[in-house]
Amino acid sequence: MKHRDYVLGLLLAGLWLPTAEANEGDGETLRFQVAAHVQAHADPQQDGSIAVQLSPSGKRQRLEGAADADGNSRWGLEDVDFDGYPELIARASVGMVNEAVAVYRFDVGSGEFRALKAVTHGHDQCGDLMGLTADAATRTLTASCRSGPMWYTDVYRFNGPQLYLYRGESVLMLGDTLNRALHWEETENQGPLAVWRTYDPSGKVLESAIGDGLGAPASGAPLVGLMASVLPARLFLFDRPGASSTQRYLVQGDRVEMLDEQDGWLQVRYRNPKRGAVTGWINVND
């Protein structure tokens, strides 16, 4: 079957949905299906907003974009909630490298578009959904942004209709004190160390691991921390950050997995040949 006949067949069947690439930034009307038996016509405006009319209800909305310094938005369509229907997405360049993004989902209950907001519990780095990309294979959304010389990544998932921060990072700020306690191999393209954390919808930390701040861990895979070797002849291992006494310690050459950081204390995991995995905290600043 020729491509033209195939597309015509999809149009007649009501199954053809325009893509973001086909419509983004061209100023033309976007016509698409937002739910069963609900169609939308969206017309980008000169002020960066977009005028939407729904049928058969006839409801009209005017949605704000993600305007750049000149007030321009690049409007497109993309299925970011993985339900088979596209969302309206506005993109705009911010500064030299960042991209502001606004996402509007159709809400069946109210019969109108609503801005997509994520629950982050204050753990996100980028704010909003900057530089948004969607991965249908893992059903995750990734936001990325640059602040100074550092790129940051926030990974989101849906819990029912609610979008929440699933995985994020915080740069490790321990400086040379960490280098005096542990040694790990650095690759040529590795960025600063960061603590990666996985969260549940309530914001509870499910796991953490220290790794490359510029290399986001694979979505859906367990976090794995970088391996390091103990440098001092004896390195005390405490039960919790701030503890003042312990009978446990590591010795020079022991291999540990770096897991977390809190107030200058580093959590590590040592695999004892006889006792199995042993987890504790070292006082990096001591």
Short mmCIF file of C-alpha atoms in Angstrom, two decimals:
data_model
loop_
_atom_site.label_atom_id
_atom_site.label_comp_id
_atom_site.label_asym_id
_atom_site.label_seq_id
_atom_site.Cartn_x
_atom_site.Cartn_y
_atom_site.Cartn_z
CA MET A 1 0.00 0.00 0.00
CA LYS A 2 1.38 3.44 -0.90
CA HIS A 3 2.16 5.85 1.94
CA ARG A 4 -0.45 8.37 0.68
CA ASP A 5 -3.20 5.76 0.72
CA TYR A 6 -2.10 4.58 4.18
CA VAL A 7 -2.28 8.11 5.62
CA LEU A 8 -5.65 8.71 3.95
CA GLY A 9 -6.95 5.54 5.56
CA LEU A 10 -5.83 6.71 9.00
CA LEU A 11 -7.45 10.11 8.49
CA LEU A 12 -10.75 8.55 7.53
CA ALA A 13 -10.57 6.24 10.53
CA GLY A 14 -9.91 9.18 12.88
CA LEU A 15 -6.69 7.63 14.09
CA TRP A 16 -4.10 10.01 12.66
CA LEU A 17 -2.60 12.27 15.31
CA PRO A 18 -0.22 15.08 14.25
CA THR A 19 3.21 14.99 15.85
CA ALA A 20 5.16 17.76 17.53
CA GLU A 21 7.77 17.65 14.79
CA ALA A 22 5.18 18.17 12.09
CA ASN A 23 3.57 21.21 13.74
CA GLU A 24 5.99 22.77 16.15
CA GLY A 25 6.69 26.45 15.71
CA ASP A 26 5.01 26.87 12.28
CA GLY A 27 2.16 29.08 13.54
CA GLU A 28 -0.46 26.89 11.87
CA THR A 29 -3.61 25.51 13.45
CA LEU A 30 -3.10 22.26 15.35
CA ARG A 31 -5.97 19.85 14.91
CA PHE A 32 -5.96 16.76 17.09
CA GLN A 33 -8.02 14.40 19.21
CA VAL A 34 -7.70 14.86 22.99
CA ALA A 35 -10.06 12.12 24.19
CA ALA A 36 -12.69 9.77 22.86
CA HIS A 37 -15.10 11.84 20.75
CA VAL A 38 -13.36 15.13 21.66
CA GLN A 39 -11.47 17.15 19.08
CA ALA A 40 -9.39 20.32 19.50
CA HIS A 41 -8.35 23.15 17.20
CA ALA A 42 -5.46 25.21 18.58
CA ASP A 43 -4.27 28.44 16.96
CA PRO A 44 -0.91 29.98 18.09
CA GLN A 45 -1.18 33.72 18.78
CA GLN A 46 1.34 36.49 18.20
CA ASP A 47 1.75 37.08 21.95
CA GLY A 48 3.00 33.49 22.46
CA SER A 49 -0.29 32.09 23.78
CA ILE A 50 -2.56 29.67 21.97
CA ALA A 51 -6.32 29.84 21.42
CA VAL A 52 -8.08 26.50 21.75
CA GLN A 53 -11.59 25.48 20.74
CA LEU A 54 -13.01 22.09 21.66
CA SER A 55 -15.69 20.21 19.80
CA PRO A 56 -18.42 19.18 20.10
CA SER A 57 -18.69 21.26 23.34
CA GLY A 58 -17.60 24.52 21.69
CA LYS A 59 -15.61 25.47 24.82
CA ARG A 60 -12.84 27.99 24.22
CA GLN A 61 -9.61 28.52 26.15
CA ARG A 62 -6.56 30.74 25.83
CA LEU A 63 -3.43 29.06 27.17
CA GLU A 64 -0.24 30.87 28.13
CA GLY A 65 2.91 29.68 26.44
CA ALA A 66 6.53 29.47 27.57
CA ALA A 67 7.60 32.71 25.96
CA ASP A 68 11.21 33.62 25.21
CA ALA A 69 12.64 37.15 25.52
CA ASP A 70 10.63 38.23 22.46
CA GLY A 71 7.39 36.65 23.68
CA ASN A 72 7.52 33.75 21.23
CA SER A 73 6.50 30.16 21.92
CA ARG A 74 7.00 27.05 19.81
CA TRP A 75 3.76 25.08 20.11
CA GLY A 76 3.57 21.38 19.34
CA LEU A 77 1.95 18.08 20.24
CA GLU A 78 3.40 15.15 22.13
CA ASP A 79 1.95 12.33 24.22
CA VAL A 80 3.80 12.92 27.49
CA ASP A 81 1.40 11.02 29.77
CA PHE A 82 1.47 7.93 27.54
CA ASP A 83 -2.33 7.58 27.24
CA GLY A 84 -2.44 7.58 23.44
CA TYR A 85 -3.59 11.22 23.13
CA PRO A 86 -1.20 14.16 22.63
CA GLU A 87 -0.74 17.10 24.98
CA LEU A 88 -0.21 20.71 23.95
CA ILE A 89 3.39 21.71 24.61
CA ALA A 90 4.94 25.18 24.41
CA ARG A 91 8.71 25.57 24.32
CA ALA A 92 10.90 28.66 24.43
CA SER A 93 14.64 29.27 24.67
CA VAL A 94 15.81 30.79 27.96
CA GLY A 95 19.32 32.21 28.02
CA MET A 96 21.94 30.41 25.98
CA VAL A 97 21.17 26.75 26.64
CA ASN A 98 18.02 26.30 28.74
CA GLU A 99 14.51 25.71 27.46
CA ALA A 100 11.31 26.62 29.30
CA VAL A 101 8.43 24.19 28.75
CA ALA A 102 4.71 24.42 29.48
CA VAL A 103 2.52 21.31 29.13
CA TYR A 104 -1.29 21.33 28.94
CA ARG A 105 -3.29 18.12 29.39
CA PHE A 106 -6.95 17.68 28.60
CA ASP A 107 -8.94 16.94 31.76
CA VAL A 108 -11.97 14.80 30.96
CA GLY A 109 -13.74 15.74 34.20
CA SER A 110 -13.73 19.49 33.59
CA GLY A 111 -13.68 19.24 29.82
CA GLU A 112 -10.76 21.66 29.45
CA PHE A 113 -6.98 21.86 29.27
CA ARG A 114 -5.00 22.24 32.49
CA ALA A 115 -1.33 22.97 33.06
CA LEU A 116 0.70 19.92 34.04
CA LYS A 117 2.34 20.43 37.44
CA ALA A 118 4.59 17.99 39.26
CA VAL A 119 4.82 17.18 42.95
CA THR A 120 8.50 17.48 43.91
CA HIS A 121 8.53 18.03 47.72
CA GLY A 122 11.30 20.56 47.04
CA HIS A 123 13.76 17.96 45.76
CA ASP A 124 13.84 19.09 42.11
CA GLN A 125 16.76 21.04 40.66
CA CYS A 126 15.37 22.59 37.49
CA GLY A 127 11.94 23.79 38.56
CA ASP A 128 8.92 23.23 36.32
CA LEU A 129 9.68 20.95 33.36
CA MET A 130 12.59 22.64 31.61
CA GLY A 131 14.04 20.91 28.56
CA LEU A 132 11.39 18.20 28.83
CA THR A 133 11.81 14.87 27.03
CA ALA A 134 9.53 11.83 27.21
CA ASP A 135 10.57 8.16 27.16
CA ALA A 136 7.67 5.88 26.32
CA ALA A 137 9.74 2.74 26.98
CA THR A 138 10.24 3.61 30.67
CA ARG A 139 7.17 5.89 30.93
CA THR A 140 9.29 8.68 32.40
CA LEU A 141 9.70 12.39 31.73
CA THR A 142 13.11 13.99 32.07
CA ALA A 143 13.74 17.68 32.73
CA SER A 144 17.23 19.11 32.29
CA CYS A 145 18.75 22.51 32.93
CA ARG A 146 22.09 24.22 33.30
CA SER A 147 23.16 26.46 36.16
CA GLY A 148 26.68 27.80 35.87
CA PRO A 149 28.96 25.00 34.63
CA MET A 150 26.68 22.20 35.91
CA TRP A 151 23.86 20.37 34.13
CA TYR A 152 21.08 18.99 36.33
CA THR A 153 18.50 16.28 35.67
CA ASP A 154 15.07 15.62 37.20
CA VAL A 155 13.20 12.43 36.27
CA TYR A 156 9.42 12.22 36.67
CA ARG A 157 6.78 9.48 36.68
CA PHE A 158 3.01 9.39 36.85
CA ASN A 159 1.16 7.98 39.83
CA GLY A 160 -2.32 7.81 38.34
CA PRO A 161 -3.02 11.33 37.03
CA GLN A 162 -0.39 12.94 39.29
CA LEU A 163 3.14 13.59 38.05
CA TYR A 164 5.81 13.27 40.75
CA LEU A 165 9.59 13.50 41.02
CA TYR A 166 10.85 9.94 40.72
CA ARG A 167 14.59 10.52 40.65
CA GLY A 168 16.84 13.53 41.23
CA GLU A 169 20.37 14.57 42.13
CA SER A 170 22.26 16.86 44.46
CA VAL A 171 25.90 17.74 43.81
CA LEU A 172 28.37 16.51 46.41
CA MET A 173 30.10 19.49 48.05
CA LEU A 174 32.85 17.85 50.10
CA GLY A 175 35.93 19.05 48.23
CA ASP A 176 39.38 17.72 49.08
CA THR A 177 38.25 16.21 52.38
CA LEU A 178 36.66 13.33 50.51
CA ASN A 179 39.80 12.81 48.43
CA ARG A 180 41.81 12.26 51.60
CA ALA A 181 39.47 9.52 52.81
CA LEU A 182 38.59 7.63 49.61
CA HIS A 183 40.01 7.10 46.16
CA TRP A 184 37.91 6.27 43.10
CA GLU A 185 38.73 6.14 39.42
CA GLU A 186 37.62 9.14 37.40
CA THR A 187 36.90 8.94 33.68
CA GLU A 188 37.85 11.69 31.24
CA ASN A 189 34.27 12.88 30.69
CA GLN A 190 33.03 12.45 34.26
CA GLY A 191 31.42 15.44 35.93
CA PRO A 192 31.22 16.34 39.63
CA LEU A 193 30.03 13.65 42.01
CA ALA A 194 26.34 13.78 42.91
CA VAL A 195 23.96 11.89 45.16
CA TRP A 196 21.18 10.34 43.08
CA ARG A 197 17.98 9.54 44.96
CA THR A 198 14.83 7.65 44.01
CA TYR A 199 11.57 8.87 45.57
CA ASP A 200 8.08 7.45 46.01
CA PRO A 201 5.02 9.67 45.30
CA SER A 202 5.03 10.94 48.91
CA GLY A 203 8.64 12.15 48.61
CA LYS A 204 10.14 9.35 50.70
CA VAL A 205 13.67 8.32 49.65
CA LEU A 206 13.65 4.71 48.47
CA GLU A 207 17.35 4.42 47.56
CA SER A 208 20.40 6.55 47.00
CA ALA A 209 23.80 6.22 45.37
CA ILE A 210 26.71 8.52 44.59
CA GLY A 211 27.70 8.69 40.95
CA ASP A 212 28.49 10.97 38.02
CA GLY A 213 26.48 14.18 38.28
CA LEU A 214 26.41 14.49 34.49
CA GLY A 215 25.32 10.90 33.80
CA ALA A 216 21.74 10.19 34.83
CA PRO A 217 21.20 6.55 35.89
CA ALA A 218 19.01 4.41 33.66
CA SER A 219 15.34 4.85 34.54
CA GLY A 220 13.82 1.78 36.16
CA ALA A 221 17.18 0.27 37.05
CA PRO A 222 18.38 0.16 40.69
CA LEU A 223 20.87 2.83 41.69
CA VAL A 224 24.50 1.69 41.94
CA GLY A 225 27.15 3.82 43.66
CA LEU A 226 30.71 4.35 42.55
CA MET A 227 33.30 2.05 44.11
CA ALA A 228 36.17 3.58 46.09
CA SER A 229 39.17 2.42 48.12
CA VAL A 230 39.91 3.46 51.71
CA LEU A 231 43.08 5.58 51.95
CA PRO A 232 43.78 5.99 55.73
CA ALA A 233 45.20 3.12 57.75
CA ARG A 234 41.95 3.09 59.74
CA LEU A 235 38.63 4.74 58.90
CA PHE A 236 35.90 4.57 61.56
CA LEU A 237 32.44 3.41 60.45
CA PHE A 238 29.51 4.87 62.42
CA ASP A 239 25.87 3.81 62.63
CA ARG A 240 24.50 7.25 61.77
CA PRO A 241 25.65 10.79 60.91
CA GLY A 242 26.77 12.69 64.00
CA ALA A 243 27.49 9.59 66.11
CA SER A 244 30.41 10.04 68.52
CA SER A 245 31.55 6.47 69.13
CA THR A 246 31.88 3.18 67.29
CA GLN A 247 33.80 -0.06 67.41
CA ARG A 248 33.65 -0.62 63.68
CA TYR A 249 36.27 0.57 61.21
CA LEU A 250 37.59 0.06 57.72
CA VAL A 251 41.24 -0.37 56.85
CA GLN A 252 43.40 0.86 54.03
CA GLY A 253 42.54 -0.79 50.72
CA ASP A 254 39.00 -1.84 51.66
CA ARG A 255 36.60 -1.39 48.74
CA VAL A 256 33.34 0.43 49.45
CA GLU A 257 30.31 1.56 47.47
CA MET A 258 29.47 5.25 47.99
CA LEU A 259 25.77 5.68 48.73
CA ASP A 260 24.73 8.97 50.33
CA GLU A 261 25.84 12.19 52.04
CA GLN A 262 24.48 14.14 54.99
CA ASP A 263 26.10 17.14 56.68
CA GLY A 264 29.64 16.12 55.77
CA TRP A 265 29.08 12.44 56.54
CA LEU A 266 29.27 9.86 53.77
CA GLN A 267 27.31 6.62 53.74
CA VAL A 268 29.20 3.62 52.33
CA ARG A 269 28.60 -0.08 51.89
CA TYR A 270 31.41 -2.58 52.53
CA ARG A 271 30.95 -6.20 51.54
CA ASN A 272 32.52 -8.27 54.30
CA PRO A 273 33.64 -11.71 53.03
CA LYS A 274 32.19 -13.37 56.16
CA ARG A 275 29.32 -11.12 57.26
CA GLY A 276 28.06 -9.90 53.90
CA ALA A 277 27.13 -6.26 53.22
CA VAL A 278 27.92 -3.80 56.01
CA THR A 279 26.56 -0.25 55.77
CA GLY A 280 27.69 2.74 57.82
CA TRP A 281 28.74 6.38 57.81
CA ILE A 282 32.21 7.90 57.76
CA ASN A 283 33.01 11.40 59.01
CA VAL A 284 34.73 12.88 55.98
CA ASN A 285 35.60 16.13 57.76
CA ASP A 286 37.31 14.43 60.70
#
